[in-house]
Amino acid sequence: MKNFTSLFTKLTIMIMLSVLITGCASRKKVLMLQGLAEQGATITNPGKTSYRLHKGDNLYIKVYSVDEKTSKFFQSDFPNLMNPTYLFLNSYTVDEKGYINISFIDKLLVEGLTVEESKNLIQKALNEYFKECTVAVKLVNFQVSVLGEVNNPGSFTIDREQVNLFQALGLAGGPKDFSNLQKVILVRQTDNGSQAQVLDITNLKILESEYFYLMPNDIIYVEPVKAKMAIYGS
């Protein structure tokens, strides 16, 4: 009986140690930016996406002017209804040849340009016809999808110039308890097809990664930890 009790005690201790070790391992997989609180950090990141316009992209173009006639011509004294539907319906589509067609000026080739470069091109063209006008350009088909172990998976329209990985996860309600943040898969469309990149967002170096800022149509998939797959038999 004494030997049985001793054996039972040893088994209990081994099981408890196993649980603790598994818990520590799992903790490493679900905590973002580990070491930041203890170390502090100044991370250098370009801070801008390098997305270049493609055929089928939609640009919302708004012209502002202090000149009353110019303002009325572009209806820029109307209220701004800055919701996604309004922006899309009042946008210009990059056609199959890479051009946008603004009625009273020549077609402009914008394929391959950044949004900022396209704005400068449009501004230059308008300056030939109007004085004291300012152009604002926005990409309105900027969507990202966040799937897997998050609380609110889905596709999200981005209403700002750029969005990073953590902001996108925030839009999706944040990671779940069983998310494996050491294995976040980013799928990105390129001219040569789809590119898949595995990211570890527990590591501080993610802040300086070229994949930290997202591009239109990026897909983020957060894998579950192995413990969940074992529990549910997947």
Coordinates of N, CA and C in Angstrom, one line a residue:
M1 N 0.8 -1.2 0.0 CA 0.0 0.0 0.0 C 0.9 1.3 0.0
K2 N 2.0 1.2 0.8 CA 2.9 2.3 0.9 C 3.5 2.6 -0.5
N3 N 3.9 1.5 -1.2 CA 4.5 1.7 -2.5 C 3.5 2.2 -3.5
F4 N 2.3 1.8 -3.4 CA 1.2 2.3 -4.3 C 1.0 3.8 -4.0
T5 N 1.0 4.2 -2.8 CA 0.8 5.7 -2.4 C 2.0 6.5 -3.0
S6 N 3.2 5.9 -2.8 CA 4.4 6.7 -3.3 C 4.3 6.8 -4.8
L7 N 4.0 5.7 -5.5 CA 3.9 5.7 -7.0 C 2.8 6.7 -7.4
F8 N 1.6 6.7 -6.7 CA 0.6 7.6 -7.1 C 1.0 9.1 -6.9
T9 N 1.7 9.3 -5.8 CA 2.2 10.7 -5.6 C 3.2 11.2 -6.7
K10 N 4.1 10.2 -7.1 CA 5.0 10.6 -8.2 C 4.3 10.9 -9.5
L11 N 3.3 10.0 -9.8 CA 2.5 10.2 -11.0 C 1.8 11.6 -11.0
T12 N 1.2 11.9 -9.8 CA 0.5 13.2 -9.6 C 1.5 14.3 -9.9
I13 N 2.7 14.3 -9.3 CA 3.7 15.4 -9.5 C 4.1 15.5 -10.9
M14 N 4.3 14.3 -11.6 CA 4.6 14.3 -13.0 C 3.6 15.0 -13.9
I15 N 2.3 14.6 -13.6 CA 1.2 15.2 -14.4 C 1.1 16.7 -14.1
M16 N 1.3 17.1 -12.9 CA 1.2 18.6 -12.6 C 2.4 19.3 -13.3
L17 N 3.6 18.7 -13.3 CA 4.7 19.4 -14.0 C 4.4 19.4 -15.4
S18 N 3.8 18.4 -16.0 CA 3.5 18.4 -17.4 C 2.5 19.5 -17.8
V19 N 1.5 19.6 -16.9 CA 0.5 20.7 -17.1 C 1.2 22.1 -17.1
L20 N 2.1 22.3 -16.1 CA 2.7 23.5 -15.9 C 3.6 23.9 -17.1
I21 N 4.4 22.8 -17.6 CA 5.2 23.0 -18.8 C 4.4 23.4 -20.0
T22 N 3.3 22.6 -20.2 CA 2.4 22.9 -21.3 C 1.9 24.2 -21.3
G23 N 1.5 24.7 -20.0 CA 0.9 26.0 -19.8 C 1.9 27.1 -20.2
C24 N 3.2 26.9 -19.8 CA 4.2 27.9 -20.1 C 4.4 27.9 -21.6
A25 N 4.5 26.8 -22.2 CA 4.7 26.7 -23.7 C 3.5 27.4 -24.4
S26 N 2.3 27.2 -23.9 CA 1.1 27.8 -24.6 C 1.2 29.3 -24.4
R27 N 1.6 29.7 -23.2 CA 1.7 31.1 -22.8 C 2.6 31.9 -23.8
K28 N 3.7 31.2 -24.2 CA 4.6 31.8 -25.1 C 4.0 32.0 -26.5
K29 N 3.0 31.2 -26.8 CA 2.3 31.2 -28.1 C 1.2 32.3 -28.2
V30 N 0.7 32.7 -27.1 CA -0.5 33.6 -27.1 C -0.2 35.0 -26.6
L31 N 1.0 35.3 -26.2 CA 1.3 36.7 -25.7 C 2.0 37.4 -26.9
M32 N 1.5 38.6 -27.2 CA 2.1 39.4 -28.3 C 3.2 40.2 -27.8
L33 N 4.2 40.5 -28.7 CA 5.3 41.4 -28.4 C 6.0 41.1 -27.1
Q34 N 6.4 39.9 -26.9 CA 7.0 39.5 -25.6 C 8.3 40.2 -25.4
G35 N 8.5 40.6 -24.1 CA 9.7 41.3 -23.7 C 9.6 42.8 -23.8
L36 N 8.6 43.3 -24.4 CA 8.5 44.8 -24.6 C 8.3 45.5 -23.3
A37 N 7.5 45.0 -22.4 CA 7.3 45.6 -21.1 C 8.6 45.7 -20.3
E38 N 9.4 44.6 -20.3 CA 10.6 44.6 -19.5 C 11.7 45.4 -20.2
Q39 N 11.9 45.3 -21.5 CA 13.0 45.9 -22.2 C 12.7 47.3 -22.7
G40 N 11.5 47.5 -23.1 CA 11.2 48.8 -23.8 C 11.9 48.7 -25.2
A41 N 11.4 49.5 -26.1 CA 12.0 49.4 -27.5 C 11.7 50.6 -28.3
T42 N 12.6 50.9 -29.2 CA 12.3 51.9 -30.2 C 12.6 51.2 -31.5
I43 N 11.5 51.0 -32.2 CA 11.5 50.2 -33.5 C 11.4 51.1 -34.7
T44 N 12.3 50.9 -35.6 CA 12.3 51.7 -36.9 C 11.5 50.9 -37.9
N45 N 10.5 51.6 -38.5 CA 9.6 51.0 -39.5 C 9.3 52.1 -40.5
P46 N 9.4 51.8 -41.8 CA 9.1 52.8 -42.9 C 7.7 53.5 -42.7
G47 N 6.7 52.8 -42.1 CA 5.5 53.4 -41.8 C 4.6 53.7 -42.9
K48 N 4.9 53.3 -44.1 CA 4.1 53.4 -45.3 C 4.0 52.1 -46.1
T49 N 2.8 51.8 -46.6 CA 2.7 50.6 -47.4 C 3.3 51.0 -48.8
S50 N 3.7 50.0 -49.6 CA 4.2 50.2 -50.9 C 3.2 49.8 -51.9
Y51 N 1.9 49.7 -51.6 CA 0.9 49.2 -52.5 C 0.9 50.1 -53.8
R52 N 0.8 49.4 -54.9 CA 0.7 50.1 -56.2 C -0.6 49.7 -56.9
L53 N -1.2 50.7 -57.5 CA -2.5 50.5 -58.1 C -2.5 49.5 -59.2
H54 N -3.6 48.7 -59.2 CA -3.9 47.7 -60.2 C -5.1 48.0 -61.0
K55 N -5.3 47.3 -62.1 CA -6.6 47.3 -62.8 C -7.7 46.9 -61.9
G56 N -8.8 47.7 -62.0 CA -10.0 47.3 -61.1 C -10.0 48.0 -59.8
D57 N -8.9 48.7 -59.4 CA -9.0 49.5 -58.2 C -9.9 50.7 -58.3
N58 N -10.4 51.1 -57.2 CA -11.3 52.3 -57.2 C -10.8 53.4 -56.4
L59 N -10.7 54.6 -57.1 CA -10.1 55.8 -56.4 C -11.2 56.8 -56.2
Y60 N -11.4 57.3 -55.0 CA -12.3 58.4 -54.7 C -11.5 59.7 -54.8
I61 N -11.9 60.6 -55.7 CA -11.2 61.8 -56.0 C -12.0 63.0 -55.6
K62 N -11.5 63.8 -54.7 CA -12.2 65.0 -54.3 C -11.4 66.2 -54.6
V63 N -12.0 67.3 -55.2 CA -11.3 68.5 -55.5 C -11.9 69.6 -54.7
Y64 N -11.0 70.3 -53.9 CA -11.4 71.4 -53.1 C -10.8 72.7 -53.7
S65 N -11.5 73.8 -53.5 CA -11.0 75.1 -54.0 C -11.6 76.2 -53.2
V66 N -10.9 77.3 -53.1 CA -11.4 78.5 -52.4 C -12.1 79.4 -53.5
D67 N -11.9 79.1 -54.7 CA -12.6 79.8 -55.8 C -14.0 79.2 -55.9
E68 N -15.0 80.1 -55.9 CA -16.4 79.7 -55.9 C -16.8 78.9 -57.1
K69 N -16.4 79.4 -58.3 CA -16.8 78.7 -59.5 C -16.2 77.3 -59.6
T70 N -14.9 77.2 -59.2 CA -14.2 75.9 -59.3 C -14.9 75.0 -58.3
S71 N -15.2 75.5 -57.1 CA -15.9 74.7 -56.1 C -17.2 74.2 -56.6
K72 N -18.0 75.1 -57.2 CA -19.3 74.6 -57.7 C -19.2 73.6 -58.8
F73 N -18.1 73.8 -59.7 CA -17.9 72.9 -60.8 C -17.7 71.4 -60.3
F74 N -16.9 71.3 -59.2 CA -16.7 70.0 -58.6 C -17.6 69.6 -57.5
Q75 N -18.6 70.5 -57.2 CA -19.6 70.3 -56.2 C -18.9 70.1 -54.8
S76 N -17.8 70.7 -54.6 CA -17.0 70.5 -53.3 C -17.6 71.3 -52.2
D77 N -18.7 72.1 -52.4 CA -19.3 72.7 -51.3 C -20.5 71.9 -50.8
F78 N -20.7 70.7 -51.4 CA -21.7 69.8 -50.9 C -21.2 69.1 -49.6
P79 N -22.1 68.6 -48.8 CA -21.7 67.8 -47.6 C -20.9 66.6 -48.0
N80 N -20.0 66.2 -47.1 CA -19.2 65.0 -47.3 C -19.9 63.9 -46.7
L81 N -20.4 62.9 -47.4 CA -21.0 61.7 -46.9 C -19.9 60.6 -46.9
M82 N -19.0 60.6 -46.0 CA -17.9 59.8 -46.1 C -18.1 58.3 -45.5
N83 N -19.1 57.7 -46.1 CA -19.3 56.3 -45.8 C -18.9 55.4 -47.0
P84 N -18.6 54.1 -46.8 CA -18.0 53.3 -47.8 C -18.8 53.3 -49.1
T85 N -20.2 53.2 -49.0 CA -21.0 53.1 -50.2 C -20.9 54.4 -51.0
Y86 N -21.0 55.6 -50.3 CA -20.9 56.8 -51.0 C -19.6 57.0 -51.7
L87 N -18.5 56.6 -51.0 CA -17.1 56.7 -51.6 C -17.0 55.8 -52.9
F88 N -17.6 54.6 -52.8 CA -17.5 53.7 -53.9 C -18.3 54.2 -55.1
L89 N -19.5 54.6 -54.9 CA -20.4 55.1 -55.9 C -19.8 56.4 -56.6
N90 N -19.0 57.1 -55.9 CA -18.4 58.3 -56.5 C -16.9 58.2 -56.8
S91 N -16.5 57.0 -57.0 CA -15.1 56.7 -57.3 C -14.9 56.5 -58.8
Y92 N -13.6 56.5 -59.1 CA -13.2 56.2 -60.5 C -12.4 54.9 -60.5
T93 N -12.8 54.1 -61.5 CA -12.2 52.7 -61.6 C -11.0 52.7 -62.5
V94 N -9.9 52.1 -62.1 CA -8.7 51.9 -63.0 C -9.1 50.9 -64.1
D95 N -9.1 51.3 -65.3 CA -9.6 50.4 -66.4 C -8.6 49.4 -66.8
E96 N -9.0 48.6 -67.8 CA -8.2 47.4 -68.2 C -6.8 47.8 -68.7
K97 N -6.7 49.1 -69.1 CA -5.4 49.5 -69.6 C -4.6 50.3 -68.6
G98 N -5.2 50.4 -67.4 CA -4.5 51.1 -66.3 C -4.8 52.6 -66.1
Y99 N -5.8 53.0 -66.8 CA -6.1 54.5 -66.8 C -7.3 54.8 -66.0
I100 N -7.4 56.0 -65.5 CA -8.7 56.5 -65.0 C -9.1 57.7 -65.9
N101 N -10.4 57.8 -66.1 CA -10.9 58.8 -67.0 C -11.7 59.9 -66.2
I102 N -11.1 61.0 -66.1 CA -11.8 62.2 -65.4 C -12.3 63.1 -66.6
S103 N -13.5 63.3 -66.6 CA -14.3 63.8 -67.8 C -13.6 64.8 -68.6
F104 N -13.1 65.9 -68.1 CA -12.7 67.0 -68.9 C -11.2 67.1 -69.1
I105 N -10.4 66.1 -68.6 CA -9.0 66.1 -68.8 C -8.6 64.7 -69.5
D106 N -7.4 64.7 -70.0 CA -7.0 63.4 -70.7 C -7.0 62.3 -69.7
K107 N -7.1 61.1 -70.2 CA -7.0 59.9 -69.4 C -5.6 59.9 -68.7
L108 N -5.6 59.4 -67.5 CA -4.3 59.4 -66.8 C -3.9 58.0 -66.4
L109 N -2.7 57.6 -66.7 CA -2.2 56.3 -66.5 C -1.8 56.2 -65.0
V110 N -2.5 55.5 -64.2 CA -2.2 55.4 -62.7 C -1.8 54.0 -62.3
E111 N -1.9 53.0 -63.2 CA -1.5 51.6 -62.8 C 0.0 51.6 -62.5
G112 N 0.3 51.0 -61.4 CA 1.7 51.0 -61.0 C 2.2 52.1 -60.1
L113 N 1.3 53.1 -59.9 CA 1.6 54.2 -59.0 C 1.1 53.9 -57.6
T114 N 1.7 54.6 -56.6 CA 1.1 54.6 -55.3 C -0.1 55.6 -55.3
V115 N -0.9 55.6 -54.2 CA -2.0 56.5 -54.1 C -1.5 57.9 -54.1
E116 N -0.4 58.1 -53.4 CA 0.3 59.5 -53.3 C 0.7 59.9 -54.6
E117 N 1.4 59.0 -55.4 CA 1.9 59.4 -56.7 C 0.7 59.7 -57.7
S118 N -0.4 58.9 -57.6 CA -1.5 59.2 -58.4 C -2.2 60.6 -58.1
K119 N -2.2 60.9 -56.8 CA -2.7 62.2 -56.4 C -1.9 63.3 -57.0
N120 N -0.6 63.2 -56.9 CA 0.3 64.2 -57.5 C 0.1 64.4 -59.0
L121 N -0.1 63.2 -59.7 CA -0.4 63.2 -61.1 C -1.7 64.0 -61.5
I122 N -2.7 63.7 -60.7 CA -4.0 64.3 -60.9 C -4.0 65.8 -60.6
Q123 N -3.3 66.1 -59.5 CA -3.1 67.5 -59.2 C -2.4 68.3 -60.3
K124 N -1.4 67.7 -60.9 CA -0.6 68.4 -61.9 C -1.6 68.6 -63.1
A125 N -2.4 67.6 -63.5 CA -3.3 67.7 -64.6 C -4.3 68.8 -64.4
L126 N -4.9 68.9 -63.2 CA -5.9 69.9 -62.8 C -5.4 71.3 -62.8
N127 N -4.1 71.4 -62.4 CA -3.5 72.7 -62.4 C -3.4 73.4 -63.7
E128 N -3.5 72.6 -64.8 CA -3.5 73.2 -66.1 C -4.8 73.9 -66.5
Y129 N -5.9 73.5 -65.7 CA -7.2 74.1 -66.0 C -7.8 75.0 -64.9
F130 N -7.4 74.7 -63.7 CA -7.9 75.4 -62.5 C -6.8 76.0 -61.6
K131 N -7.1 77.1 -61.0 CA -6.2 77.7 -60.1 C -6.7 77.4 -58.6
E132 N -5.8 77.4 -57.7 CA -6.1 77.3 -56.3 C -7.0 76.1 -56.0
C133 N -6.7 75.0 -56.6 CA -7.5 73.8 -56.2 C -6.5 72.7 -55.6
T134 N -7.1 71.9 -54.7 CA -6.4 70.9 -54.0 C -7.1 69.5 -54.2
V135 N -6.3 68.5 -54.5 CA -6.9 67.2 -54.8 C -6.7 66.3 -53.6
A136 N -7.7 65.5 -53.2 CA -7.6 64.4 -52.2 C -8.0 63.1 -52.9
V137 N -7.2 62.1 -52.7 CA -7.4 60.8 -53.4 C -7.4 59.7 -52.3
K138 N -8.3 58.8 -52.4 CA -8.4 57.7 -51.5 C -8.7 56.4 -52.2
L139 N -8.0 55.4 -51.8 CA -8.3 54.0 -52.3 C -9.5 53.5 -51.6
V140 N -10.6 53.2 -52.3 CA -11.8 52.8 -51.5 C -12.1 51.3 -51.5
N141 N -11.2 50.5 -52.2 CA -11.4 49.1 -52.2 C -10.3 48.4 -51.3
F142 N -9.9 49.1 -50.2 CA -9.0 48.6 -49.3 C -9.7 47.7 -48.3
Q143 N -9.6 46.4 -48.5 CA -10.2 45.5 -47.6 C -9.2 44.5 -47.1
V144 N -9.3 44.0 -45.8 CA -8.5 42.9 -45.4 C -9.4 41.9 -44.7
S145 N -9.0 40.6 -44.7 CA -9.8 39.6 -44.1 C -9.0 38.9 -43.0
V146 N -9.6 38.7 -41.8 CA -9.0 38.1 -40.7 C -9.8 36.9 -40.3
L147 N -9.1 35.7 -40.3 CA -9.8 34.4 -40.1 C -9.1 33.6 -39.0
G148 N -9.7 32.5 -38.7 CA -9.1 31.6 -37.7 C -9.5 31.9 -36.3
E149 N -8.5 31.8 -35.4 CA -8.7 31.9 -33.9 C -8.8 33.4 -33.5
V150 N -9.8 34.1 -34.0 CA -10.1 35.4 -33.5 C -11.6 35.5 -33.2
N151 N -12.0 36.5 -32.4 CA -13.4 36.6 -31.9 C -14.4 37.0 -32.9
N152 N -14.0 37.8 -33.9 CA -14.9 38.3 -34.9 C -14.4 38.2 -36.3
P153 N -14.2 36.9 -36.8 CA -13.6 36.8 -38.1 C -14.4 37.4 -39.2
G154 N -13.8 37.9 -40.3 CA -14.5 38.5 -41.4 C -13.7 39.4 -42.2
S155 N -14.3 40.0 -43.2 CA -13.6 41.0 -44.1 C -13.9 42.4 -43.6
F156 N -12.9 43.3 -43.6 CA -13.1 44.6 -43.1 C -12.6 45.7 -44.1
T157 N -13.5 46.7 -44.3 CA -13.1 47.8 -45.2 C -12.3 48.8 -44.3
I158 N -11.1 49.2 -44.8 CA -10.3 50.1 -44.1 C -10.5 51.5 -44.5
D159 N -10.9 52.4 -43.5 CA -11.2 53.8 -43.8 C -10.1 54.7 -43.5
R160 N -8.8 54.2 -43.6 CA -7.7 55.1 -43.3 C -6.6 54.8 -44.4
E161 N -5.5 55.5 -44.3 CA -4.5 55.3 -45.4 C -3.8 54.0 -45.3
Q162 N -3.7 53.5 -44.0 CA -3.0 52.2 -43.9 C -3.5 51.5 -42.6
V163 N -3.2 50.3 -42.4 CA -3.5 49.5 -41.3 C -2.4 48.5 -41.0
N164 N -2.1 48.2 -39.7 CA -1.1 47.3 -39.4 C -1.7 46.0 -38.9
L165 N -0.9 45.0 -38.6 CA -1.3 43.7 -38.2 C -2.2 43.7 -36.9
F166 N -1.7 44.5 -35.9 CA -2.4 44.5 -34.7 C -3.7 45.3 -34.8
Q167 N -3.8 46.3 -35.6 CA -5.0 47.0 -35.8 C -6.1 46.1 -36.5
A168 N -5.6 45.3 -37.5 CA -6.5 44.3 -38.1 C -7.0 43.3 -37.2
L169 N -6.1 42.8 -36.3 CA -6.6 41.8 -35.3 C -7.6 42.5 -34.3
G170 N -7.4 43.8 -34.0 CA -8.4 44.5 -33.2 C -9.7 44.6 -33.9
L171 N -9.7 44.8 -35.2 CA -11.0 44.9 -35.9 C -11.7 43.6 -35.8
A172 N -11.0 42.5 -35.7 CA -11.5 41.1 -35.7 C -11.8 40.7 -34.2
G173 N -11.8 41.6 -33.3 CA -12.1 41.3 -31.9 C -11.0 40.7 -31.1
G174 N -9.8 40.7 -31.7 CA -8.6 40.2 -31.0 C -8.5 38.6 -31.0
P175 N -7.4 38.1 -30.7 CA -7.2 36.6 -30.7 C -7.9 35.9 -29.6
K176 N -8.3 34.7 -29.9 CA -8.9 33.8 -28.8 C -7.8 33.2 -27.9
D177 N -8.3 32.5 -26.9 CA -7.4 32.0 -25.9 C -6.5 30.9 -26.5
F178 N -7.0 30.2 -27.6 CA -6.2 29.1 -28.1 C -5.5 29.5 -29.4
S179 N -5.3 30.8 -29.6 CA -4.6 31.3 -30.8 C -3.1 31.0 -30.7
N180 N -2.5 30.6 -31.8 CA -1.0 30.5 -31.8 C -0.4 31.7 -32.6
L181 N 0.0 32.6 -31.8 CA 0.5 33.9 -32.4 C 1.9 33.8 -32.9
Q182 N 2.5 32.6 -32.7 CA 3.8 32.3 -33.3 C 3.6 31.8 -34.7
K183 N 2.4 31.6 -35.1 CA 2.1 31.1 -36.5 C 0.9 31.7 -37.0
V184 N 1.1 33.0 -37.4 CA 0.0 33.8 -38.1 C 0.4 33.8 -39.6
I185 N -0.5 33.4 -40.4 CA -0.2 33.2 -41.8 C -0.8 34.5 -42.6
L186 N 0.0 35.1 -43.3 CA -0.4 36.3 -44.1 C -0.4 35.8 -45.6
V187 N -1.6 35.9 -46.3 CA -1.7 35.6 -47.7 C -1.8 37.0 -48.4
R188 N -0.9 37.2 -49.4 CA -0.9 38.5 -50.1 C -0.9 38.2 -51.6
Q189 N -1.7 39.0 -52.3 CA -1.8 38.9 -53.8 C -0.7 39.7 -54.4
T190 N 0.1 39.1 -55.3 CA 1.1 39.7 -56.0 C 0.9 39.6 -57.5
D191 N 1.7 40.2 -58.3 CA 1.6 40.1 -59.8 C 1.9 38.7 -60.2
N192 N 2.6 37.9 -59.4 CA 3.0 36.5 -59.8 C 2.1 35.5 -59.1
G193 N 1.0 35.9 -58.4 CA 0.1 35.0 -57.7 C 0.1 35.3 -56.2
S194 N -0.4 34.3 -55.5 CA -0.6 34.5 -54.0 C 0.7 34.1 -53.3
Q195 N 1.1 34.9 -52.4 CA 2.3 34.7 -51.5 C 1.8 34.5 -50.1
A196 N 2.3 33.4 -49.5 CA 2.0 33.1 -48.1 C 3.2 33.3 -47.2
Q197 N 3.0 34.0 -46.1 CA 4.1 34.3 -45.2 C 3.7 33.9 -43.8
V198 N 4.6 33.1 -43.1 CA 4.3 32.8 -41.7 C 5.0 33.9 -40.8
L199 N 4.2 34.5 -39.9 CA 4.6 35.5 -39.1 C 4.6 35.1 -37.6
D200 N 5.5 35.6 -36.8 CA 5.5 35.4 -35.4 C 5.3 36.7 -34.7
I201 N 4.1 37.0 -34.3 CA 3.8 38.3 -33.7 C 4.0 38.3 -32.2
T202 N 4.6 37.3 -31.7 CA 5.0 37.3 -30.3 C 6.4 38.0 -30.2
N203 N 7.1 38.1 -31.4 CA 8.5 38.6 -31.4 C 8.4 40.1 -31.7
L204 N 9.2 40.8 -31.0 CA 9.3 42.3 -31.2 C 9.7 42.7 -32.6
K205 N 10.5 41.8 -33.3 CA 11.0 42.1 -34.6 C 9.8 42.3 -35.6
I206 N 8.6 41.8 -35.3 CA 7.5 42.0 -36.2 C 7.2 43.4 -36.5
L207 N 7.6 44.3 -35.5 CA 7.3 45.7 -35.7 C 8.1 46.4 -36.8
E208 N 9.3 45.8 -37.1 CA 10.1 46.3 -38.2 C 10.0 45.4 -39.5
S209 N 9.1 44.5 -39.5 CA 8.9 43.6 -40.6 C 8.3 44.3 -41.8
E210 N 8.6 43.9 -43.0 CA 8.0 44.5 -44.2 C 6.5 44.1 -44.3
Y211 N 6.1 43.1 -43.5 CA 4.7 42.6 -43.5 C 3.9 43.3 -42.3
F212 N 4.5 44.2 -41.6 CA 3.8 44.7 -40.4 C 2.6 45.6 -40.9
Y213 N 2.8 46.3 -42.0 CA 1.7 47.1 -42.5 C 1.0 46.3 -43.6
L214 N -0.3 46.2 -43.6 CA -1.0 45.4 -44.6 C -1.3 46.1 -45.9
M215 N -1.6 45.3 -46.9 CA -2.0 45.9 -48.2 C -3.4 45.4 -48.5
P216 N -4.1 46.1 -49.5 CA -5.4 45.7 -49.9 C -5.5 44.2 -50.2
N217 N -6.6 43.6 -49.8 CA -6.9 42.2 -50.1 C -6.0 41.2 -49.3
D218 N -5.2 41.7 -48.4 CA -4.4 40.7 -47.5 C -5.4 39.9 -46.7
I219 N -5.0 38.6 -46.5 CA -5.8 37.7 -45.7 C -4.9 37.3 -44.5
I220 N -5.4 37.4 -43.3 CA -4.6 36.9 -42.1 C -5.3 35.7 -41.5
Y221 N -4.6 34.7 -41.3 CA -5.2 33.5 -40.7 C -4.4 33.1 -39.4
V222 N -5.1 33.1 -38.3 CA -4.5 32.8 -37.0 C -4.7 31.3 -36.7
E223 N -3.7 30.6 -36.6 CA -3.8 29.1 -36.3 C -4.1 28.9 -34.9
P224 N -4.8 27.8 -34.5 CA -5.0 27.4 -33.1 C -3.7 26.7 -32.6
V225 N -3.5 26.7 -31.3 CA -2.4 25.9 -30.7 C -2.7 24.4 -30.8
K226 N -1.7 23.6 -30.7 CA -1.9 22.2 -30.9 C -2.8 21.6 -29.8
A227 N -2.8 22.3 -28.6 CA -3.7 21.8 -27.5 C -5.1 21.8 -27.9
K228 N -5.6 22.8 -28.6 CA -7.0 22.8 -29.1 C -7.2 21.8 -30.1
M229 N -6.3 21.6 -31.0 CA -6.5 20.6 -32.0 C -6.6 19.2 -31.4
A230 N -5.8 19.0 -30.3 CA -5.8 17.7 -29.7 C -7.1 17.5 -28.9
I231 N -7.7 18.5 -28.3 CA -8.9 18.4 -27.6 C -10.1 18.1 -28.5
Y232 N -10.1 18.8 -29.7 CA -11.2 18.6 -30.6 C -11.0 17.6 -31.7
G233 N -9.8 17.0 -31.6 CA -9.5 15.9 -32.5 C -9.3 16.3 -33.9
S234 N -8.8 17.6 -34.1 CA -8.5 18.1 -35.4 C -7.1 18.3 -35.7

